Short mmCIF file of C-alpha atoms in Angstrom, two decimals:
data_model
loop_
_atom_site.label_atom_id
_atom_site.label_comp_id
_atom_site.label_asym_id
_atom_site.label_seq_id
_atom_site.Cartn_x
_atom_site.Cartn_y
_atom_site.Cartn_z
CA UNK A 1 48.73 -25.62 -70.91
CA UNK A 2 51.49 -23.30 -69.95
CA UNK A 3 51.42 -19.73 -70.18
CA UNK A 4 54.30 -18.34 -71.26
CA UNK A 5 56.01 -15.09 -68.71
CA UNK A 6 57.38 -12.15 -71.19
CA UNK A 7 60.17 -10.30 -69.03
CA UNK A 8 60.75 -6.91 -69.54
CA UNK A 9 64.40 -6.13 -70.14
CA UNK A 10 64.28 -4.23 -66.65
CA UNK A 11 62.66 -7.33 -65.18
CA UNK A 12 65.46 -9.81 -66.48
CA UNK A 13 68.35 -7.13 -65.01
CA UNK A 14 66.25 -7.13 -61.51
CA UNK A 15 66.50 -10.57 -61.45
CA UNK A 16 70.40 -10.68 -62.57
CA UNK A 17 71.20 -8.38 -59.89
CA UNK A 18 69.21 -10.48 -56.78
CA UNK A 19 71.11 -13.99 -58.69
CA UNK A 20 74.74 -12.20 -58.85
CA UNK A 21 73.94 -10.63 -54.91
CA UNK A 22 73.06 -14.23 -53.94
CA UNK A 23 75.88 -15.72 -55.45
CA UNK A 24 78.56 -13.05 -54.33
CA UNK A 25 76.99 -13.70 -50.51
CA UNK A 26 77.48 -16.99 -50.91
CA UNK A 27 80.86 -16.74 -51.91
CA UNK A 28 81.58 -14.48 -49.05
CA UNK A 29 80.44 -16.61 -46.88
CA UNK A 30 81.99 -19.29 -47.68
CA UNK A 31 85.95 -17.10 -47.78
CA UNK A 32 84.66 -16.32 -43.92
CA UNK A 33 83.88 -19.99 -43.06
CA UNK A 34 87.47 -21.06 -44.66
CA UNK A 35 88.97 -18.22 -42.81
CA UNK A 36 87.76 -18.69 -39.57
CA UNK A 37 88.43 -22.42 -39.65
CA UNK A 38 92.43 -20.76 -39.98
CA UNK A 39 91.68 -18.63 -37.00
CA UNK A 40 89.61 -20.39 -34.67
CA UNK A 41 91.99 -23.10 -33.15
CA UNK A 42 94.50 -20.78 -32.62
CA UNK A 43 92.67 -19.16 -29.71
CA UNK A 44 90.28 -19.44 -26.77
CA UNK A 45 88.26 -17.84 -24.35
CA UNK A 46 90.82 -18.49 -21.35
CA UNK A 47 94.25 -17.34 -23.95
CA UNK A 48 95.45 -14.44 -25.17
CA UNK A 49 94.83 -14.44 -28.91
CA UNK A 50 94.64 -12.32 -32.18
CA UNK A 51 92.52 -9.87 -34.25
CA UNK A 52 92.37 -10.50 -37.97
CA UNK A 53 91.02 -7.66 -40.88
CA UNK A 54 90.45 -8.70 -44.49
CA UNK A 55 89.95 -5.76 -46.66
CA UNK A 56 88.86 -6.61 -50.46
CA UNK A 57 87.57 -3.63 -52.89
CA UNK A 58 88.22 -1.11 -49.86
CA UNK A 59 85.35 -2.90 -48.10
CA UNK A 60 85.59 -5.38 -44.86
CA UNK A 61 85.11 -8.58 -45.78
CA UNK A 62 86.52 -10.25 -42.52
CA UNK A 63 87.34 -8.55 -39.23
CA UNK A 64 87.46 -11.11 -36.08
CA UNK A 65 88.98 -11.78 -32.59
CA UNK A 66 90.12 -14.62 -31.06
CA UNK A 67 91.02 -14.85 -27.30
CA UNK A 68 91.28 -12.35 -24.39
CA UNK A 69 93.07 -8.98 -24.69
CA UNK A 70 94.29 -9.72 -20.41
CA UNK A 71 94.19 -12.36 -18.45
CA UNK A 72 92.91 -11.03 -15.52
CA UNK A 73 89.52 -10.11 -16.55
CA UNK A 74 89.63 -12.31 -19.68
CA UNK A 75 87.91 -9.48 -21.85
CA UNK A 76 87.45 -10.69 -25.22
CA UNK A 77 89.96 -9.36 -28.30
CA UNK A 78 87.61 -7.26 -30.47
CA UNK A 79 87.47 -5.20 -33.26
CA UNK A 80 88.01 -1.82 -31.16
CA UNK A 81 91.43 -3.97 -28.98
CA UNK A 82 94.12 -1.84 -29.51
CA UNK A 83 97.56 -3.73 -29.79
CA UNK A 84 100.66 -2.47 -29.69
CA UNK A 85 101.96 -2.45 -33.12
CA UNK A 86 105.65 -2.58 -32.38
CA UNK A 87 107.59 -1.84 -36.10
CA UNK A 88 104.41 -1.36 -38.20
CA UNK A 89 104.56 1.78 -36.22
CA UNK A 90 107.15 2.80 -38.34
CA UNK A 91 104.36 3.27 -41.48
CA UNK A 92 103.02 6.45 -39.19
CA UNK A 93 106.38 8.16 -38.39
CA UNK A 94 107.73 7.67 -42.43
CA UNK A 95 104.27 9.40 -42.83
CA UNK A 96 104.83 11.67 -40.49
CA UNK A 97 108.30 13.06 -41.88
CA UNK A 98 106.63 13.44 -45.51
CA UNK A 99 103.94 15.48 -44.17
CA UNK A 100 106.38 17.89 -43.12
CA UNK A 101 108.24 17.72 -46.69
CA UNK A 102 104.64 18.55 -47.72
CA UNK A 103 104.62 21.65 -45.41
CA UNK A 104 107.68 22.54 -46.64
CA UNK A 105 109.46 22.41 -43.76
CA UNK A 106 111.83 19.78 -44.33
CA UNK A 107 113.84 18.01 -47.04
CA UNK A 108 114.84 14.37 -47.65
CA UNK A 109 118.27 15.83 -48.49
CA UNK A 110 118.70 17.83 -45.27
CA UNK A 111 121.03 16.43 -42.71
CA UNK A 112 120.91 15.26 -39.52
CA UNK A 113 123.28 17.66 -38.18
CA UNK A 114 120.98 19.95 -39.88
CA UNK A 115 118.34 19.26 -37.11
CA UNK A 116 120.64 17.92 -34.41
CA UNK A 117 123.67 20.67 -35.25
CA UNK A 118 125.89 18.75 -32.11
CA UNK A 119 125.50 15.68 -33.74
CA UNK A 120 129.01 14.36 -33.93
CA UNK A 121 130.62 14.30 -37.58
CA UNK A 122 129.19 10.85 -38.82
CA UNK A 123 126.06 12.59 -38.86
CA UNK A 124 126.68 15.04 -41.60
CA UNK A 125 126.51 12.47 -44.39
CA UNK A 126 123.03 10.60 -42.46
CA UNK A 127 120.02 12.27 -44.58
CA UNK A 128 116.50 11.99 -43.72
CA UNK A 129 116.04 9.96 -47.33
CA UNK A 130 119.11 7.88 -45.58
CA UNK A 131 116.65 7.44 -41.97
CA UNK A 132 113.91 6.55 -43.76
CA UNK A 133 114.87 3.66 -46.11
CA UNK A 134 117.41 1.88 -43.49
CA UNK A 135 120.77 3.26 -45.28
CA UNK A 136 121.50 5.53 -42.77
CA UNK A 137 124.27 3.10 -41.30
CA UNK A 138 123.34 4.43 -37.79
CA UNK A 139 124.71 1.88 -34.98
CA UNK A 140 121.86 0.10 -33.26
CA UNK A 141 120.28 1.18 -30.01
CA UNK A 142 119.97 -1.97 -28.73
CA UNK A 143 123.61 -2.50 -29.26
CA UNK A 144 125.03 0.68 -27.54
CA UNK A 145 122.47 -0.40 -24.20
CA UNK A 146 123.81 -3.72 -24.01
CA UNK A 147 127.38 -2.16 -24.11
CA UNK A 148 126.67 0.81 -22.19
CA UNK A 149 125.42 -1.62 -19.41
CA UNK A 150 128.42 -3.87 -19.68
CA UNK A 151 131.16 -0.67 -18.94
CA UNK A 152 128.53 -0.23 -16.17
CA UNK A 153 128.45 -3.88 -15.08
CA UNK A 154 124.61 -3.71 -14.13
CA UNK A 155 121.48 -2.88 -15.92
CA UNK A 156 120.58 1.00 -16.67
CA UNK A 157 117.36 0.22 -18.22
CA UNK A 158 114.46 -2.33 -17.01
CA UNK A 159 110.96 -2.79 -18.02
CA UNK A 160 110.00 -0.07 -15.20
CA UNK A 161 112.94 2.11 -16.35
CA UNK A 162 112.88 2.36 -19.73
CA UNK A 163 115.08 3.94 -22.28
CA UNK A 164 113.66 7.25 -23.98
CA UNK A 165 114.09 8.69 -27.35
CA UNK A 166 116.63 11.39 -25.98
CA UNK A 167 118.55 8.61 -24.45
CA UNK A 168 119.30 6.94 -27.95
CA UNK A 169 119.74 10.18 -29.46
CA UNK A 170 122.28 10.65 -26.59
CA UNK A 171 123.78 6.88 -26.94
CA UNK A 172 124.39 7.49 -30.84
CA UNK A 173 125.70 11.01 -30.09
CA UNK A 174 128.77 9.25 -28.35
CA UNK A 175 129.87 7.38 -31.46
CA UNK A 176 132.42 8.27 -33.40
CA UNK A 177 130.67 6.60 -36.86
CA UNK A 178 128.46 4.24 -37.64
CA UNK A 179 128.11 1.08 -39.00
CA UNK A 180 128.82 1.74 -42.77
CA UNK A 181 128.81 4.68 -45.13
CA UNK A 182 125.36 6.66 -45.44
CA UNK A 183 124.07 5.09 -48.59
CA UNK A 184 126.12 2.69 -49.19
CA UNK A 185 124.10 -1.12 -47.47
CA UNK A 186 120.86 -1.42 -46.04
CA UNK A 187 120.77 -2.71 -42.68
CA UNK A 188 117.23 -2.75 -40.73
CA UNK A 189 117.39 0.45 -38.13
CA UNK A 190 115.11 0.82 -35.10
CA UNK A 191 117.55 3.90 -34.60
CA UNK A 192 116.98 5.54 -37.41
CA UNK A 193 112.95 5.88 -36.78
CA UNK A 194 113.81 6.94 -33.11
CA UNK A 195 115.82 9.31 -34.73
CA UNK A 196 113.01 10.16 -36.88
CA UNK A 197 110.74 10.48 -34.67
CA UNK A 198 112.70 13.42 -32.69
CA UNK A 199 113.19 15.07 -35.84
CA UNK A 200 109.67 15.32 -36.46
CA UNK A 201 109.19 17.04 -32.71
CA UNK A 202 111.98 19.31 -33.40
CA UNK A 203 111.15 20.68 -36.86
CA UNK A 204 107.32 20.68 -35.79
CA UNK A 205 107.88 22.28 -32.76
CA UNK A 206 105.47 19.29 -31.29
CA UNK A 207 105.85 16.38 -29.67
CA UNK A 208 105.18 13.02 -31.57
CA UNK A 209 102.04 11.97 -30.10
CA UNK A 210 100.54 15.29 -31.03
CA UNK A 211 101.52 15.95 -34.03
CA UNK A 212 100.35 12.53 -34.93
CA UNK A 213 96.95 13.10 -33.59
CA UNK A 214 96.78 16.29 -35.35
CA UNK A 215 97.80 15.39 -38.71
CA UNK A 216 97.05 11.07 -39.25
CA UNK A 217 94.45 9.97 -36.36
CA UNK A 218 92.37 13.15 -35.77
CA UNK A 219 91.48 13.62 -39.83
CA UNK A 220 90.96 9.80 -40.54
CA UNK A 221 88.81 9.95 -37.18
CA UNK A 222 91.24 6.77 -35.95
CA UNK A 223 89.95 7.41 -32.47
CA UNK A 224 91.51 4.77 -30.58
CA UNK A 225 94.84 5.27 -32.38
CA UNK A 226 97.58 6.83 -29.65
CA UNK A 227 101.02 7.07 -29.80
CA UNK A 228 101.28 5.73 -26.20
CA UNK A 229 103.48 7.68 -23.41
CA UNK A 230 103.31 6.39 -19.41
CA UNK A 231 101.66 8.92 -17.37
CA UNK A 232 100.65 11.27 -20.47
CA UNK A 233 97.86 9.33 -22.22
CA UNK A 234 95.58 6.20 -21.40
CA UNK A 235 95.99 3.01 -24.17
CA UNK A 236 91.87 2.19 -24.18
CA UNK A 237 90.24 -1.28 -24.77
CA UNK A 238 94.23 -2.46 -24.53
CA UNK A 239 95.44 -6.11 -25.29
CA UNK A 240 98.48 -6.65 -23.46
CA UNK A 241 101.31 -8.66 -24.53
CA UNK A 242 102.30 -12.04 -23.14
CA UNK A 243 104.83 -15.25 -23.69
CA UNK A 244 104.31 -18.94 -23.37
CA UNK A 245 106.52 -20.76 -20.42
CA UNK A 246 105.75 -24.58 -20.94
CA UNK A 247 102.04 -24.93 -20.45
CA UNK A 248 101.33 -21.04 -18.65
CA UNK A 249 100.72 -17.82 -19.67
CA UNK A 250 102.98 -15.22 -18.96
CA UNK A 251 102.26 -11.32 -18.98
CA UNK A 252 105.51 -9.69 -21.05
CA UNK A 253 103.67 -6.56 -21.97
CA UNK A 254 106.72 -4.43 -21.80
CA UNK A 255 110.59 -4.45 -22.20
CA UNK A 256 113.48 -1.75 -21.58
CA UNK A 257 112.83 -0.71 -25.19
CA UNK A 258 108.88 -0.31 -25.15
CA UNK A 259 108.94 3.44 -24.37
CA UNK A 260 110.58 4.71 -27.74
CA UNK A 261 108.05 6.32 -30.25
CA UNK A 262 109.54 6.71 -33.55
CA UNK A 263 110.51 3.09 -34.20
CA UNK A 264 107.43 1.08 -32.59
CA UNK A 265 105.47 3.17 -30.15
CA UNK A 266 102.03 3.36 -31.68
CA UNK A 267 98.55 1.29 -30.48
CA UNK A 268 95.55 0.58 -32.80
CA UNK A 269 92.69 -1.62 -33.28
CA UNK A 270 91.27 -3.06 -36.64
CA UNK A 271 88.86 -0.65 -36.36
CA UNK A 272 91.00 2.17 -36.75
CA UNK A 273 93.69 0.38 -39.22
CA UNK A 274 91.03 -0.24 -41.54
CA UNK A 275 90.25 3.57 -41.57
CA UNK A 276 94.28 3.93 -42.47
CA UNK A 277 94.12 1.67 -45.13
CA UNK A 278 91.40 3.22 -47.33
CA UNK A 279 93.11 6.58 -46.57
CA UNK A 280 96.26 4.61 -47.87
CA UNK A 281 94.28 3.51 -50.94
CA UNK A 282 92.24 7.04 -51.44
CA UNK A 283 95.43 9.36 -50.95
CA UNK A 284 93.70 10.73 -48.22
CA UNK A 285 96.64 12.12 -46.68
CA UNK A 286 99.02 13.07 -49.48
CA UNK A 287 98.68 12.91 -53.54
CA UNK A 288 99.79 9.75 -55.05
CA UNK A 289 102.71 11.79 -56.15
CA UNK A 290 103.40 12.88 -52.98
CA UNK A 291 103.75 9.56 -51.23
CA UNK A 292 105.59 8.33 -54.53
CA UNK A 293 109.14 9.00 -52.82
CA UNK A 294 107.84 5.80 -49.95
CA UNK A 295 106.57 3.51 -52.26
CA UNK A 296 110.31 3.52 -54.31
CA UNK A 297 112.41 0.70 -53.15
CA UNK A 298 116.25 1.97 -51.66
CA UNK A 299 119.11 1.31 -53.72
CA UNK A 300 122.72 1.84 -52.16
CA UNK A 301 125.12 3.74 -54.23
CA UNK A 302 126.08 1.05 -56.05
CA UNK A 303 123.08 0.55 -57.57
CA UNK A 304 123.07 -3.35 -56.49
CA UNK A 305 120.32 -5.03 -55.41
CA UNK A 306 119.73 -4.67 -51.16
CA UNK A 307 120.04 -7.62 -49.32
CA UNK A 308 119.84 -8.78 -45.35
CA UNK A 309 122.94 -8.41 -43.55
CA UNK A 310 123.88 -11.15 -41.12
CA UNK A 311 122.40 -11.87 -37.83
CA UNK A 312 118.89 -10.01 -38.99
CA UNK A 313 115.31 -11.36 -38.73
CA UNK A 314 115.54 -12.80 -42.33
CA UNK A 315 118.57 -15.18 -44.20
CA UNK A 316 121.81 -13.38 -44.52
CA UNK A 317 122.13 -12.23 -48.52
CA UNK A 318 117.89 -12.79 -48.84
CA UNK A 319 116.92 -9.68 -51.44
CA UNK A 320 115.30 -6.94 -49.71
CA UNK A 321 113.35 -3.72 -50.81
CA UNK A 322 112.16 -0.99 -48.73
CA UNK A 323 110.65 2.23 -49.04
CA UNK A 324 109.75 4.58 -46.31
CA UNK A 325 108.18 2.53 -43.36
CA UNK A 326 107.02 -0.61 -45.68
CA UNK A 327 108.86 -3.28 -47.37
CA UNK A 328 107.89 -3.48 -51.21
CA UNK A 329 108.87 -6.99 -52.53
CA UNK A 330 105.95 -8.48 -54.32
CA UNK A 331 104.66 -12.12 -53.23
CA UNK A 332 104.07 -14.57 -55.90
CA UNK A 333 104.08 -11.96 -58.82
CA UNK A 334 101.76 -9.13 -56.75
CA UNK A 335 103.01 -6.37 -56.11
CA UNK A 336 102.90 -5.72 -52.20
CA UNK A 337 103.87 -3.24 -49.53
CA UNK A 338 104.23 -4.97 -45.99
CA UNK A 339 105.67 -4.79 -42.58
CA UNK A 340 105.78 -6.82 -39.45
CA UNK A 341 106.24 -5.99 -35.94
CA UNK A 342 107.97 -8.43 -33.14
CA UNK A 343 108.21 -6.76 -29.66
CA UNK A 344 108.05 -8.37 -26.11
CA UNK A 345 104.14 -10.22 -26.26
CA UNK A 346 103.18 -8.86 -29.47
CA UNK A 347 103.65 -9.65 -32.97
CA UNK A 348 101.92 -7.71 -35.83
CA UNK A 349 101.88 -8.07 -39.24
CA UNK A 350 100.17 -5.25 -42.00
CA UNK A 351 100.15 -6.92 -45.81
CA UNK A 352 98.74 -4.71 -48.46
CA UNK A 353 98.54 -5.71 -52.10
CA UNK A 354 97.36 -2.43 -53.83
CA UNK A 355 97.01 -3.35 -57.04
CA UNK A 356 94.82 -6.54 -56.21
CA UNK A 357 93.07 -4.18 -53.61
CA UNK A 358 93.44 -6.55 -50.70
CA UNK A 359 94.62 -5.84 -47.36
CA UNK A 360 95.04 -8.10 -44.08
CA UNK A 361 96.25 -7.44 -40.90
CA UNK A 362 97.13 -9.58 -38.26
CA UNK A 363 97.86 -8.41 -34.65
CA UNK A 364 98.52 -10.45 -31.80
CA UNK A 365 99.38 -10.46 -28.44
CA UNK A 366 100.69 -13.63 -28.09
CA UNK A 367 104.85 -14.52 -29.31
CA UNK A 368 104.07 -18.17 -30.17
CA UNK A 369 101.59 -17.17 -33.47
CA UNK A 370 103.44 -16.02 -36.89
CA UNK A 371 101.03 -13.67 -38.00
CA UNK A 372 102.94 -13.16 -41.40
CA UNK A 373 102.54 -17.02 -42.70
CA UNK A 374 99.17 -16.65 -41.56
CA UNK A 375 98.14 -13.30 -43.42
CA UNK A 376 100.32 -14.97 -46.47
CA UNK A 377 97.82 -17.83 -46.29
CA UNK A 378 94.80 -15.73 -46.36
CA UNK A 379 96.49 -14.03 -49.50
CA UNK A 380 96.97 -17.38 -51.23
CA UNK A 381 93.26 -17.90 -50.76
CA UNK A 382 91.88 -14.99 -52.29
CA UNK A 383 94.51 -15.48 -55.11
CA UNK A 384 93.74 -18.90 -55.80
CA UNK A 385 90.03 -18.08 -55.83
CA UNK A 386 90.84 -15.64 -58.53
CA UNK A 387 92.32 -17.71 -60.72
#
């Protein structure tokens, strides 16, 4: 004969709680085995590779390397391998500039002849709002070298002579006007954020790297997080950048362009990103009405919807929205704030969907991988387990 168990009502939650654990582990599990069969193959021990973070519910439910950071000790890409981050530095200096409208001490309406007063005239209609959301109309950078070399007829900048920051503030300074009217398009500007990032030196009376440390790495204790200059501070645990040439491995770590700050200077690991992104969820930083201003899509004057110029890194006339330092088109009906970085051996990619509370990042230092349709896989995953 059977006896039969009486549970207590405590008893029967007890048990719940171990059955639900069990079955949420196992369901983790089984997202890490499905991502890491993405991951694995795209990587070895002898390659450089990538680092991958999956954040769901401000926890880490996925953080993995694949490959070596360098080829010449083959040191394996880890969670603390700090990558350059090329444009998803831009995220940091559009942070940056609204600390300082938080201090008071600047205004999105204020000029940039208001900070730079020799700025030629053009610059009297370019507003900080108008460097921050890619409507300044500012010629590009990478424009004015290729011509400046061309008068010259040899190069003035290498990958051991690099352009600075003053430099492009100097190249844009002899142009009589830029590409459009301030406010008017959108067109994707590296020199706007170079721009932006000596604005934030000269209103803060600091240079970029340090006021960066101060105010974004030193309070969310990102530790490994530097704003690297040559021969002023050490990159640590560094992955360095690299191209394929047939079946080799080349080192292409840097370019006549790496040494800029503003527009794609920064270095972090996913240990140190993931720290960002619960500061990003937790309004660590700023109040959520405070960083409202960089979450609100750019509209020109016209009111019409933005859209990709020709020759840019997506279709001419493709629908764009941008905030300060992220891109905020939503994916598949989710609302999302993104950006990607390509630079010489790198390419990055930071995807954030707040309201779903998932987060991946993708850095690596290889130019063959396309870390944004693999981060949008990972996303279809977790969506299509949701459903």
């Amino acid at each position: 004969m059977f006896r039969k168990i009486r549970l207590s009502l405590p008893s029967l939650l007890f048990v719940f709680l171990i059955v639900s654990s069990s079955r949420a582990q196992s369901s983790q599990d089984q997202t890490a085995t499905a991502l890491d069969a993405v991951f694995s193959p795209l990587a070895n021990a002898s390659s450089p590779g990538l680092a991958v973070l999956v954040r769901k519910d401000r926890r880490t439910a996925f953080e993995r390397g694949y490959g070596a950071r360098e080829l010449r000790s083959f040191a394996k890409i880890d969670p603390q391998t700090n990558f350059r981050l090329a444009s998803c530095s831009k995220q940091f200096t559009a942070m940056s500039i609204v600390l300082l409208v938080h201090d008071g001490k600047l205004r999105y309406d204020d000029k940039l002849t208001d900070v730079f007063p020799d700025f030629p005239a053009y610059g009297k209609a370019i507003t900080i709002r108008h460097l921050l959301n890619h409507t300044s109309g500012l010629p590009d950078y990478e424009d004015l070298m290729a011509a400046a070399e061309n008068r010259k007829g040899a190069p003035l900048w290498t990958p051991t002579h690099q352009i600075q920051d003053v430099e492009v503030l100097d190249l844009l300074k002899h142009e009589a006007a830029g590409k459009f009217a301030p406010g008017t398009q959108w067109s994707y500007s590296n020199s706007g954020y170079v721009a932006l990032g000596l604005v934030l030196a000269k209103i803060s009376g600091k240079p970029f790297r340090e006021f960066l440390g101060e105010r974004i790495f030193s309070p969310l204790q990102m530790s490994q997080t530097v704003a690297y200059q040559k021969g002023i501070n050490e990159v640590t645990h560094r992955a360095y950048g690299h191209s394929k040439e047939g079946n080799t491995w080349k080192e292409t770590d840097q370019s006549p362009t790496s040494a800029t700050l503003g527009d794609g200077g920064i270095y972090s690991s996913l240990e140190d990103l993931a720290k960002w992104d619960n500061a990003l969820a937790q309004h660590t930083l700023l109040t959520e009405k405070e960083a409202q201003p960089a979450l609100t899509p750019a509209l020109p004057a016209s009111g019409a919807q933005p859209k990709w110029p020709a020759n840019s890194d997506r279709p001419e006339g493709t629908p764009v929205s941008y905030g300060f330092g992220w891109f905020l088109d939503p994916y598949r009906g989710h609302a999302r704030m993104w950006h990607y970085g390509d630079t010489v051996g790198f390419h990055t990619y930071i995807l954030r969907f707040p309201a779903d509370r998932l987060t991946i990042i993708i850095v690596c230092n290889r130019t063959d991988l396309d870390p944004e349709s693999l981060a949008l896989q990972v996303a279809d995953l977790y969506f299509s387990a949701n459903k």
